[in-house]
PDB file of C-alpha atoms in Angstrom:
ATOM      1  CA  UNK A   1     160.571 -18.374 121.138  1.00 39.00           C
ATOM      2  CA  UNK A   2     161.518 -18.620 125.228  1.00 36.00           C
ATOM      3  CA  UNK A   3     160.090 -21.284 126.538  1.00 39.00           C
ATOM      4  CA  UNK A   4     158.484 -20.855 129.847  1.00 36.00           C
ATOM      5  CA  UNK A   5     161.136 -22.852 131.585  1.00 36.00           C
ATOM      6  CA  UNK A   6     163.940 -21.186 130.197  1.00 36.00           C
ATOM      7  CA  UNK A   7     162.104 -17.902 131.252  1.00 37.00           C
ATOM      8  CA  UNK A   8     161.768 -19.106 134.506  1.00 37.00           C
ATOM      9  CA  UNK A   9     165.281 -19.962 134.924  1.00 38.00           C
ATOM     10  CA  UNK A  10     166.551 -16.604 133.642  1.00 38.00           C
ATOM     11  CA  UNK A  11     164.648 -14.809 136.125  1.00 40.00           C
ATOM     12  CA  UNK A  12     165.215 -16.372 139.336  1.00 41.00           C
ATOM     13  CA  UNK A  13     168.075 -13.933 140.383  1.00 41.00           C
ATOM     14  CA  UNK A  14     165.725 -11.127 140.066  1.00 45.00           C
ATOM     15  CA  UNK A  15     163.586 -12.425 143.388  1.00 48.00           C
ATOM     16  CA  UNK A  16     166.429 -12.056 145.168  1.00 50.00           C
ATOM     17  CA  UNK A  17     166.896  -8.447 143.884  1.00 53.00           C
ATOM     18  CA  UNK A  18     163.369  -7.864 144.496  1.00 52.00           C
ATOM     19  CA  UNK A  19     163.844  -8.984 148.357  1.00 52.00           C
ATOM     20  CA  UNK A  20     166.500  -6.703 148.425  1.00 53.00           C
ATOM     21  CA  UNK A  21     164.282  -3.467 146.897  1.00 53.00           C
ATOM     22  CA  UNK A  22     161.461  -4.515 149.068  1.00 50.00           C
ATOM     23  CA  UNK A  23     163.762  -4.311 152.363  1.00 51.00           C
ATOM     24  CA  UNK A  24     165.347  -0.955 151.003  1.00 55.00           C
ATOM     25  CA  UNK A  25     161.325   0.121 150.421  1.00 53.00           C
ATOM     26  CA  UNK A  26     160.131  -1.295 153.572  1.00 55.00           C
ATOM     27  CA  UNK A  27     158.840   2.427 154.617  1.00 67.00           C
ATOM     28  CA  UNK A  28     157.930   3.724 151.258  1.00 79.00           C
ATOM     29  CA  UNK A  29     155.210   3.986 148.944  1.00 88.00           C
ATOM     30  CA  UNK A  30     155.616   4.300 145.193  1.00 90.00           C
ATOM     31  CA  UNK A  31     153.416   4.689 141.942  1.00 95.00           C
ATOM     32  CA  UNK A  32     154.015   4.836 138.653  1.00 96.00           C
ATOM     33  CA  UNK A  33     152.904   4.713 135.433  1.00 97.00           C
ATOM     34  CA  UNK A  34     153.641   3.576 131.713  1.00 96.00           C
ATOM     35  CA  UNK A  35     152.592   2.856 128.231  1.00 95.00           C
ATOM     36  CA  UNK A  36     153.740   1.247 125.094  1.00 93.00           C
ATOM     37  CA  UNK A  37     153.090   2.089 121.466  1.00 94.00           C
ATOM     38  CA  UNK A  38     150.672  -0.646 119.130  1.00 93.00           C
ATOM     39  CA  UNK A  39     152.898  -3.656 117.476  1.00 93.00           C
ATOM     40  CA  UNK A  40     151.838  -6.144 115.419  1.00 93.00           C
ATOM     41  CA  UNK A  41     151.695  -9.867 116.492  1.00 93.00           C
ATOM     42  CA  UNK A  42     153.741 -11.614 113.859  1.00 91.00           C
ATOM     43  CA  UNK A  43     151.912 -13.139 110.898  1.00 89.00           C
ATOM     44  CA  UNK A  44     148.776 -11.556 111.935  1.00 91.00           C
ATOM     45  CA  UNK A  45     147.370  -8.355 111.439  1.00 91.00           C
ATOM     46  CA  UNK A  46     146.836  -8.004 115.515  1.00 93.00           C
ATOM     47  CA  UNK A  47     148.180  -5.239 116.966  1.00 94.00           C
ATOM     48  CA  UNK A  48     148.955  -5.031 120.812  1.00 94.00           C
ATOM     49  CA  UNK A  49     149.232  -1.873 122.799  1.00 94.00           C
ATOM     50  CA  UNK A  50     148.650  -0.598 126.495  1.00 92.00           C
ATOM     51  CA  UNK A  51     149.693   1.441 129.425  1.00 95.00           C
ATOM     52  CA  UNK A  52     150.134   0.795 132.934  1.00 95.00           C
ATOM     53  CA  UNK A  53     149.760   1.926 136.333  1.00 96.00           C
ATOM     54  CA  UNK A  54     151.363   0.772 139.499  1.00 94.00           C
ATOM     55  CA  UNK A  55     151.054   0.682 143.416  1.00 93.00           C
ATOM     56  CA  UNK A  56     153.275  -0.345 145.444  1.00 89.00           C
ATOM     57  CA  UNK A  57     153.066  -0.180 149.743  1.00 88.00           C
ATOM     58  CA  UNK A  58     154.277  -1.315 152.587  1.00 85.00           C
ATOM     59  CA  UNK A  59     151.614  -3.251 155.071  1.00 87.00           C
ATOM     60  CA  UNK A  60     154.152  -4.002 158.387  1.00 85.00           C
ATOM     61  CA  UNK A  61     157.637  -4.070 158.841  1.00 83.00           C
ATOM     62  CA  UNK A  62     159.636  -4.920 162.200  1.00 85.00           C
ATOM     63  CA  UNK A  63     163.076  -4.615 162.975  1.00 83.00           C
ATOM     64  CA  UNK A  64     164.434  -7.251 165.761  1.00 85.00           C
ATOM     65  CA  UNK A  65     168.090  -6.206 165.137  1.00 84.00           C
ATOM     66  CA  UNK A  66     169.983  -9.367 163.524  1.00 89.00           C
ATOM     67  CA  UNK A  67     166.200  -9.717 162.049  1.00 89.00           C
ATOM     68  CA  UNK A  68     163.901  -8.187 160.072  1.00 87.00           C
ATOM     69  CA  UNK A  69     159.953  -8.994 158.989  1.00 87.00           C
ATOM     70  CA  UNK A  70     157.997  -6.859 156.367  1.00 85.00           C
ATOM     71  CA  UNK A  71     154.807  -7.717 154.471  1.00 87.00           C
ATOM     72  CA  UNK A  72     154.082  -5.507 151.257  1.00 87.00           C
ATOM     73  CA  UNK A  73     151.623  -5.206 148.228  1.00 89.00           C
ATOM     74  CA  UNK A  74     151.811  -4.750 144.527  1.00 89.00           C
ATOM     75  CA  UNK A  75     149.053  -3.465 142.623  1.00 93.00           C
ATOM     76  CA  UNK A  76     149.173  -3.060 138.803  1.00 94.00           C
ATOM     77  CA  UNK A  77     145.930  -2.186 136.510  1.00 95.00           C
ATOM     78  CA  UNK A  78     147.109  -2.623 132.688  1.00 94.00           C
ATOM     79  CA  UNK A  79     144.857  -1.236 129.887  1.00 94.00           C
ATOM     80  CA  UNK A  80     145.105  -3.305 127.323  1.00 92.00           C
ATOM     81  CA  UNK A  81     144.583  -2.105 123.285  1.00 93.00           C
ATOM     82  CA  UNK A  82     143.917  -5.518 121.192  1.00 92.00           C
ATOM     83  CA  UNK A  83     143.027  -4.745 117.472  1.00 92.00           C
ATOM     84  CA  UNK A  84     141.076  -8.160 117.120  1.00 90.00           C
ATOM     85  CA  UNK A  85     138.515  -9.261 119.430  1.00 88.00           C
ATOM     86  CA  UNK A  86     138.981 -12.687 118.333  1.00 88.00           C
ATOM     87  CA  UNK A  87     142.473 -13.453 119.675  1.00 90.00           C
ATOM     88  CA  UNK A  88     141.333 -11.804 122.808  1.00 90.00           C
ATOM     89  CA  UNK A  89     138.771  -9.572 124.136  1.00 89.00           C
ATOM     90  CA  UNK A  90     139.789  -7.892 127.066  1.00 88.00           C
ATOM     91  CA  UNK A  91     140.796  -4.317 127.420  1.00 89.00           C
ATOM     92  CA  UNK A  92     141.410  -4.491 131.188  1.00 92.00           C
ATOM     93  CA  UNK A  93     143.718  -6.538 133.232  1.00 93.00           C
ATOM     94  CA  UNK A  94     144.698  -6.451 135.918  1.00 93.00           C
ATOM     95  CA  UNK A  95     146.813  -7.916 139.312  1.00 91.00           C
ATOM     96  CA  UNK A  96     147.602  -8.416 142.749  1.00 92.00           C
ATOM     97  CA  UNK A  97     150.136  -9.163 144.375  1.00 89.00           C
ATOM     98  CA  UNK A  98     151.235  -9.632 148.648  1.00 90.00           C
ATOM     99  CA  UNK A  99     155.173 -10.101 149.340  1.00 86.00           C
ATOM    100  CA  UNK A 100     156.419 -11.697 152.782  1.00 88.00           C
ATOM    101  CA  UNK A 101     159.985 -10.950 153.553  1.00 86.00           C
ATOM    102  CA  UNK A 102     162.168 -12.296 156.396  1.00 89.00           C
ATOM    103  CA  UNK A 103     165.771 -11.718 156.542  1.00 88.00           C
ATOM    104  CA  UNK A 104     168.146 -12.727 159.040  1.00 92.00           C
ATOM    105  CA  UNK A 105     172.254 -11.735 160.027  1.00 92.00           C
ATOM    106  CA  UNK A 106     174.243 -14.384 160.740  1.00 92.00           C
ATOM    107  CA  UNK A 107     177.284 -12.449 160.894  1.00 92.00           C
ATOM    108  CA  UNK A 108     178.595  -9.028 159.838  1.00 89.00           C
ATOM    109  CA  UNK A 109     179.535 -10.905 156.057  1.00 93.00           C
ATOM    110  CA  UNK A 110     176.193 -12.820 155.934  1.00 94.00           C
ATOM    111  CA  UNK A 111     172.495 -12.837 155.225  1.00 90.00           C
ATOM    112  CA  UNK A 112     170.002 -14.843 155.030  1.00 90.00           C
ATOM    113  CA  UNK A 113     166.590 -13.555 152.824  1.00 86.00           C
ATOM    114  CA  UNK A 114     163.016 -15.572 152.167  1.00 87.00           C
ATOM    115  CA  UNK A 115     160.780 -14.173 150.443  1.00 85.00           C
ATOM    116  CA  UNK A 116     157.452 -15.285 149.916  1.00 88.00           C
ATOM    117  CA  UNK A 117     154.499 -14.069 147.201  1.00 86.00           C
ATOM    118  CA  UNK A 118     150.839 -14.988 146.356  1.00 90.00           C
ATOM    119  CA  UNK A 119     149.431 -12.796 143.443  1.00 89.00           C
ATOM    120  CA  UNK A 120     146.530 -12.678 141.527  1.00 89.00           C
ATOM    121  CA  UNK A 121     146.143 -11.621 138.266  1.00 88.00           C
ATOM    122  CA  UNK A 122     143.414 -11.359 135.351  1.00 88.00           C
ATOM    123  CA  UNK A 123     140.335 -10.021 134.218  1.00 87.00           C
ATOM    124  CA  UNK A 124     139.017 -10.026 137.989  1.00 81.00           C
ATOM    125  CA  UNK A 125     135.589 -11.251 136.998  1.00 74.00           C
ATOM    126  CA  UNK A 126     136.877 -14.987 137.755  1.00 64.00           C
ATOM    127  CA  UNK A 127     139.277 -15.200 140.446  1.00 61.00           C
ATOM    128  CA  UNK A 128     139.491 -19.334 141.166  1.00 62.00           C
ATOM    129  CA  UNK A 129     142.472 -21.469 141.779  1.00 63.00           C
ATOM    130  CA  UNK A 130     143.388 -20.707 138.501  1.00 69.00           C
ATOM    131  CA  UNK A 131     144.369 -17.451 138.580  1.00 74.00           C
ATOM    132  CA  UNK A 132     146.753 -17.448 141.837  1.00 81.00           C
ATOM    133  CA  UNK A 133     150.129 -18.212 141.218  1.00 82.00           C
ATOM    134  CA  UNK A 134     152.997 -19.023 144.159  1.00 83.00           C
ATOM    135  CA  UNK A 135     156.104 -17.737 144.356  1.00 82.00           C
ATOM    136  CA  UNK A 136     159.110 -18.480 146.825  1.00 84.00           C
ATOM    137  CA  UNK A 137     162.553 -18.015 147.178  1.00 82.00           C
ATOM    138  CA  UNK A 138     165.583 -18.718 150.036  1.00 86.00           C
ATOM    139  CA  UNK A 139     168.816 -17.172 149.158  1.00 85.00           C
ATOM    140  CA  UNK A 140     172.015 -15.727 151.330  1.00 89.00           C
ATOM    141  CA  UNK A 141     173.987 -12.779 150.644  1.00 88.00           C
ATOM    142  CA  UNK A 142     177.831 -13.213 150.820  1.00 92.00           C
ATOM    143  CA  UNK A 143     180.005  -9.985 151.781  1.00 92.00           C
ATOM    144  CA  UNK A 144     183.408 -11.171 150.473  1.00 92.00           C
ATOM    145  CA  UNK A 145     184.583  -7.603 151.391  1.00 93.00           C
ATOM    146  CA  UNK A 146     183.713  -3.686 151.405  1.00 91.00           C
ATOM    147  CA  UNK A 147     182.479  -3.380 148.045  1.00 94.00           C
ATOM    148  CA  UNK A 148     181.815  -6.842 146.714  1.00 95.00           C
ATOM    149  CA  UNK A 149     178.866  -9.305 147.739  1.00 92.00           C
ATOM    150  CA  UNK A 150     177.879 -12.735 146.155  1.00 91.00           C
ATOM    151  CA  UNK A 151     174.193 -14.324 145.908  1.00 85.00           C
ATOM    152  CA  UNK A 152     173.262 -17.489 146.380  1.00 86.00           C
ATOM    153  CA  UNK A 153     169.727 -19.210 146.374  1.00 81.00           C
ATOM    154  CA  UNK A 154     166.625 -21.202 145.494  1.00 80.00           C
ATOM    155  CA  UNK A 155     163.384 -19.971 143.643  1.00 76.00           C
ATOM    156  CA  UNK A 156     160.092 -21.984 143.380  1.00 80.00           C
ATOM    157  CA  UNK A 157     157.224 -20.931 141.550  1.00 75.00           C
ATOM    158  CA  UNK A 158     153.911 -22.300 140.366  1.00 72.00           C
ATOM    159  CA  UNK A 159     153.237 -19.579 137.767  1.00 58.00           C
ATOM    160  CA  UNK A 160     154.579 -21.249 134.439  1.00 51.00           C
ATOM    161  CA  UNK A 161     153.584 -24.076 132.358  1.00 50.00           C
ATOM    162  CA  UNK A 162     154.392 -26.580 135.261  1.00 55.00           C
ATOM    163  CA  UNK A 163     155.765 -26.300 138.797  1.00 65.00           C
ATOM    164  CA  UNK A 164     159.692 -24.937 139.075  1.00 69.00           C
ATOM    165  CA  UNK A 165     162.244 -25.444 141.417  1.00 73.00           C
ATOM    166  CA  UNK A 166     165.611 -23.736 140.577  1.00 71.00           C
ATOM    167  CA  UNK A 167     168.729 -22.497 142.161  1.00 76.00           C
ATOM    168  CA  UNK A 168     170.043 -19.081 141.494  1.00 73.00           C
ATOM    169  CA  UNK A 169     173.925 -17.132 141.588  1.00 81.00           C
ATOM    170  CA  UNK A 170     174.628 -13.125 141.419  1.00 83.00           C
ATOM    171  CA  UNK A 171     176.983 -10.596 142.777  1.00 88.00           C
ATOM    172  CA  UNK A 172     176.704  -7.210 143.839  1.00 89.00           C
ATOM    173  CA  UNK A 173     179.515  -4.406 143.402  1.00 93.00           C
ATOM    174  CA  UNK A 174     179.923  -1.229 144.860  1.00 93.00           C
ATOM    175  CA  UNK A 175     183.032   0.499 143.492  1.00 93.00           C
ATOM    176  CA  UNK A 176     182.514   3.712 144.981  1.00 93.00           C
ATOM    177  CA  UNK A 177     180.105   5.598 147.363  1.00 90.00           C
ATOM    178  CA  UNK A 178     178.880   7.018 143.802  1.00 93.00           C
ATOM    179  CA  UNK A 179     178.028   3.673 142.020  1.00 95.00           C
ATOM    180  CA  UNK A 180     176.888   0.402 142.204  1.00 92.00           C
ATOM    181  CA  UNK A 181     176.089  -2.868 140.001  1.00 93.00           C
ATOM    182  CA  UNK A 182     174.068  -5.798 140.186  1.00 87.00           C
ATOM    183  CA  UNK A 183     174.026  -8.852 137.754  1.00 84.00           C
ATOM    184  CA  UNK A 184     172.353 -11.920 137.922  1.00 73.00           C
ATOM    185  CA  UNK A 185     172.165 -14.061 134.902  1.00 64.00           C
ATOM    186  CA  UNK A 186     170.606 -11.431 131.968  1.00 67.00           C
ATOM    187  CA  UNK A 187     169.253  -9.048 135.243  1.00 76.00           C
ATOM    188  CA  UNK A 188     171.846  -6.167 134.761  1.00 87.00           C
ATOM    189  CA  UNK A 189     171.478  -2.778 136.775  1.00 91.00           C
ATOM    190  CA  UNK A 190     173.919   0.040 137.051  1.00 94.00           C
ATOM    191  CA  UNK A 191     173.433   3.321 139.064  1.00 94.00           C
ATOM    192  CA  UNK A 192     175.941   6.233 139.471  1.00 96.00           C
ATOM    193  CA  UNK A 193     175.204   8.970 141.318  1.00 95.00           C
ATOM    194  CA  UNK A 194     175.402  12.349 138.896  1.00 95.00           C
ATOM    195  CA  UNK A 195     174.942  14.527 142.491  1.00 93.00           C
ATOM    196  CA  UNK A 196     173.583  14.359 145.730  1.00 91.00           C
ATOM    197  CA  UNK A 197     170.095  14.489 144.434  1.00 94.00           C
ATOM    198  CA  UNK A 198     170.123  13.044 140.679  1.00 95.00           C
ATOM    199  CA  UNK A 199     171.275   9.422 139.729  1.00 95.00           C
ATOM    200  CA  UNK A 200     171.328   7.830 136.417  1.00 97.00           C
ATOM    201  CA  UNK A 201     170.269   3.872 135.918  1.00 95.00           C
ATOM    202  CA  UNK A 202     170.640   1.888 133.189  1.00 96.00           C
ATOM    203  CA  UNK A 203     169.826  -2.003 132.717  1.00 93.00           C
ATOM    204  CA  UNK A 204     168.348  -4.915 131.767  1.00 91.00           C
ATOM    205  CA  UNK A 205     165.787  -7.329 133.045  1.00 82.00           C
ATOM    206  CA  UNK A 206     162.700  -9.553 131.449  1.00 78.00           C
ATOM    207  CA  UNK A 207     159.431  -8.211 132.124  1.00 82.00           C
ATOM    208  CA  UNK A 208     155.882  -9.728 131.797  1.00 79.00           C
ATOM    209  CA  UNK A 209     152.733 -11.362 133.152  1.00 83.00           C
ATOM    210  CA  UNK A 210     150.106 -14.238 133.181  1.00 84.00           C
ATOM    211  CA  UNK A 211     146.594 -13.363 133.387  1.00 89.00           C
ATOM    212  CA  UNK A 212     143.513 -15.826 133.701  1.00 88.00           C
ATOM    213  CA  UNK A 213     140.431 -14.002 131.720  1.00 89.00           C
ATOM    214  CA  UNK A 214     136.824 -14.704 130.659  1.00 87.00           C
ATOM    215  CA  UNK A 215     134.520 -13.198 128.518  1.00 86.00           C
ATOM    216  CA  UNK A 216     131.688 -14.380 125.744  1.00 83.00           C
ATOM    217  CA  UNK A 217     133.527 -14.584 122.201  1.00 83.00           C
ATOM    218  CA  UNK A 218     129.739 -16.387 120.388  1.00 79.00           C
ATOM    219  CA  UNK A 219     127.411 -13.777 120.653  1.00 71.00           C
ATOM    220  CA  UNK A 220     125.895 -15.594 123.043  1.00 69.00           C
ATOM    221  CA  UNK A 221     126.801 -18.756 123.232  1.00 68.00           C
ATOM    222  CA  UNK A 222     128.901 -19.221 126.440  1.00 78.00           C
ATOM    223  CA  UNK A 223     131.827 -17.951 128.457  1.00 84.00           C
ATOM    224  CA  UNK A 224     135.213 -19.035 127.463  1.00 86.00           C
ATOM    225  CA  UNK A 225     138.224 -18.762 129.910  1.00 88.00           C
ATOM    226  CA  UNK A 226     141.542 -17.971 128.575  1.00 89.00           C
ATOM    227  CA  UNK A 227     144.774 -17.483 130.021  1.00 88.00           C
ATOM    228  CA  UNK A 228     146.814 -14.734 127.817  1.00 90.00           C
ATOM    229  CA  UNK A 229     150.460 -13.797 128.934  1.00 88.00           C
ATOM    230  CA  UNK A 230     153.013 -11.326 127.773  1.00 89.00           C
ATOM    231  CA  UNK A 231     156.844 -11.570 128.116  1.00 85.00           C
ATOM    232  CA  UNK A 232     159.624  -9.781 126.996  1.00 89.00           C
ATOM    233  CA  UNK A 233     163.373  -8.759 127.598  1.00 88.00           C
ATOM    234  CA  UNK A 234     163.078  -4.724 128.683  1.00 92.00           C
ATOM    235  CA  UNK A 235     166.611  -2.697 128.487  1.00 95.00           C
ATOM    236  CA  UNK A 236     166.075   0.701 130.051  1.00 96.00           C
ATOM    237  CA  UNK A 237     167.549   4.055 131.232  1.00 97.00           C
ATOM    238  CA  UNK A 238     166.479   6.049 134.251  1.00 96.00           C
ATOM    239  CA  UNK A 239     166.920   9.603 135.683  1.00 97.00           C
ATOM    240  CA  UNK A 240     165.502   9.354 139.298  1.00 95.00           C
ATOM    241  CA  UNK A 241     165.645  12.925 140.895  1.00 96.00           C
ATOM    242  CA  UNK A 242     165.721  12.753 144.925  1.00 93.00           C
ATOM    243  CA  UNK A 243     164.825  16.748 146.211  1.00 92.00           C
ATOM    244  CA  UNK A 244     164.363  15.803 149.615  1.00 91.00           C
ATOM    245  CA  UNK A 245     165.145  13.218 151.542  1.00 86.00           C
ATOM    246  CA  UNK A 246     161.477  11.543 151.673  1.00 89.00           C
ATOM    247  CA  UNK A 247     160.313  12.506 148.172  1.00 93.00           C
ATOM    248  CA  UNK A 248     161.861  10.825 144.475  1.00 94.00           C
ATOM    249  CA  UNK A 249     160.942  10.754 141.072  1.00 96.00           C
ATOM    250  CA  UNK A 250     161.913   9.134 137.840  1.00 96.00           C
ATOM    251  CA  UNK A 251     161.615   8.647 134.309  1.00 98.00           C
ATOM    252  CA  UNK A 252     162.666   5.848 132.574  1.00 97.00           C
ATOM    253  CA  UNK A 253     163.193   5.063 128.562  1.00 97.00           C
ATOM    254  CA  UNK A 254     162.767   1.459 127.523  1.00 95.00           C
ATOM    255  CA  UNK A 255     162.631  -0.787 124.847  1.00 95.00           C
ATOM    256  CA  UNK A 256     161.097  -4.258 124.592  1.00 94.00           C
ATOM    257  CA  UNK A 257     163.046  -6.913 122.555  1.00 93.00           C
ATOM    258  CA  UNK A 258     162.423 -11.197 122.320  1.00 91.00           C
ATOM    259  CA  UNK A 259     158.588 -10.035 123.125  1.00 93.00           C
ATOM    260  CA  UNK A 260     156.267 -12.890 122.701  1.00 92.00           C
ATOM    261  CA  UNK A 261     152.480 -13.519 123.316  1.00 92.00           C
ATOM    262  CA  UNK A 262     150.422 -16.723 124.796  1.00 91.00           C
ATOM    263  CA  UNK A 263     146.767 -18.016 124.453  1.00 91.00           C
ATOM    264  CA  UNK A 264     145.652 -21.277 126.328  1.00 89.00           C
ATOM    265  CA  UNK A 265     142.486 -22.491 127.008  1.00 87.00           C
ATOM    266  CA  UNK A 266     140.815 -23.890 130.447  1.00 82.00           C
ATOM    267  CA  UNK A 267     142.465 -27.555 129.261  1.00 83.00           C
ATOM    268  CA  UNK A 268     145.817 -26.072 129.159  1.00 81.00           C
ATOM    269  CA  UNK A 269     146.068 -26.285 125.250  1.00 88.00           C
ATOM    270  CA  UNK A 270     147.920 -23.391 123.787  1.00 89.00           C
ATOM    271  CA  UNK A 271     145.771 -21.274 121.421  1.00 90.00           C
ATOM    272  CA  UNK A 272     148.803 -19.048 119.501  1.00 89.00           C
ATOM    273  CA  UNK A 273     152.204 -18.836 120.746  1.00 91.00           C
ATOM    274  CA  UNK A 274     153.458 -15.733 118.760  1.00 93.00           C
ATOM    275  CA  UNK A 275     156.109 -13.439 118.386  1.00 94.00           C
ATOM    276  CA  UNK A 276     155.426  -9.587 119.199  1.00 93.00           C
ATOM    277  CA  UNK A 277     157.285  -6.811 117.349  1.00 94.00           C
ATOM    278  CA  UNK A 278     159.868  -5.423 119.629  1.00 94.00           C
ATOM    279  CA  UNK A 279     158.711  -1.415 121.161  1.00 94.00           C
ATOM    280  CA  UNK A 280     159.789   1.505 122.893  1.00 95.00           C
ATOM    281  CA  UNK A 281     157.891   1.662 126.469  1.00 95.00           C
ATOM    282  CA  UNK A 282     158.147   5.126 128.295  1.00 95.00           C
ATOM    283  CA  UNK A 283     157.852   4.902 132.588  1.00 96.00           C
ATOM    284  CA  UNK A 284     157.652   7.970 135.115  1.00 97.00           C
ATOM    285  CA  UNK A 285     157.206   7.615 138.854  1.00 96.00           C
ATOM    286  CA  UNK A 286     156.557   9.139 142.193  1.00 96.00           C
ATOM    287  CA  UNK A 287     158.031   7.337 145.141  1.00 91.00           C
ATOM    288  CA  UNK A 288     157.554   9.073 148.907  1.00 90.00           C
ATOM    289  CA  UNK A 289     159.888   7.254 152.460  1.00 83.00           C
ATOM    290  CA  UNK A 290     158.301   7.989 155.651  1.00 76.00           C
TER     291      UNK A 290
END
């Protein structure tokens, strides 16, 4: 299994990436939404299944010339299918999340990027201390020439097993005005631009979440808090089709491989730890610029 650390680790160049999508987003709005088939939870007869949707806005964004400000929100509401009530008895998760982003140009070769984002995410009927996480990360961008950039930074975060504090390394590569490719670590994503209004993606991140939940598994007896979490290494292809300048849409083919499920309690003991059957995931998505 990945350990949460490792995990952790592997995805710290992807903040950076997602600073980078958030300023390219700052003025548009996109929704989405997308499911998995049922898989069985190794050396159980549990099977785990869902879909997904997805909201994602811009709140304020200013543009001071050598710097930039922009606040945005994330909201994702995940229907959950768990074939025994026992390992977990939810059917409805769900999670919130509020990105600050602050970028500054030192020169015409490099930028500076924090980003900054509290989230929420569970069941929604308890929403303590528990059930925020904290994520930061400070990184510049390096434009070594025309069509190649490197990435350096730092990534904090408070939503593992203990508090993390890593540094990160990527490069971006534009080989022509058609294409471009960004790798960090395992985070792989290539685009090439079929015509002026179709592009083809392909790539490779991890994908996953943490939720705090509570519900009554005695008939009865008392509420019991549990905190369930999902993870898994996603390689995908995507045909986004652009028909106007303001208006996009995609659909994207998936599958899920290294997946793995979590149970702890409110003590922090682990419940299960448990492989999940790799799947095929299916995505399709709206996205609108002003």
């Amino acid at each position: 299994m990945i350990k949460p650390s490792l995990v952790a680790l592997l995805l710290v160049p992807s903040f950076f990436l997602q600073a980078q999508d958030f300023m390219s987003d700052s003025a548009a709005i996109k929704v989405s939404y997308g499911s998995s088939p049922d898989r069985k939870v190794e050396g159980t007869d549990i099977e785990i299944g869902g879909s997904q949707w997805e909201l994602m806005t811009p709140l304020y964004y200013h543009d001071g010339g050598d710097w930039s400000f922009g606040a945005g929100l994330r909201y994702t509401s995940t229907d959950i299918d768990i074939s025994d009530a026992t390992f977990l008895k939810e059917d409805h998760l769900q999670s919130l999340e509020l990105a600050l982003f602050l970028s500054k140009d030192y020169s015409d070769s490099l930028k500076g990027i924090v980003l900054f984002v509290p989230g929420m995410s569970g069941d929604f009927e308890t929403t303590g201390g528990d059930a925020m996480n904290y994520m930061a990360m400070a990184g510049v961008r390096w434009k070594k020439s025309e069509t190649f950039q490197w990435i350096f930074g730092a990534f904090y975060s408070t939503g593992f097993d203990d508090d993390i504090f890593l540094p990160a390394v990527g490069f971006m590569w534009e080989p022509s005005d058609k294409a471009d490719l960004v790798f960090a670590g395992p985070i792989i994503r290539y685009r090439y631009s079929l015509t002026e209004s179709f592009d083809w993606i392909a790539g490779g991140q991890f994908s996953g979440n943490r939720w705090l939940t509570e519900a009554d598994y005695n008939d009865g007896a008392g509420v019991v808090e549990k905190e369930f979490s999902m993870q898994a290494y996603r390689l995908y292809t995507t045909i986004q089709w652009n028909p106007t300048e303001k208006h996009g849409v995609f659909a994207t083919l998936g599958a899920e491989l290294g997946r793995e499920v979590e149970i702890k309690n409110a003590a922090g003991t682990t419940l299960a730890e448990r492989d999940l059957k790799s799947s095929p995931s299916f995505e399709v998505g709206y996205r609108f610029r002003f």
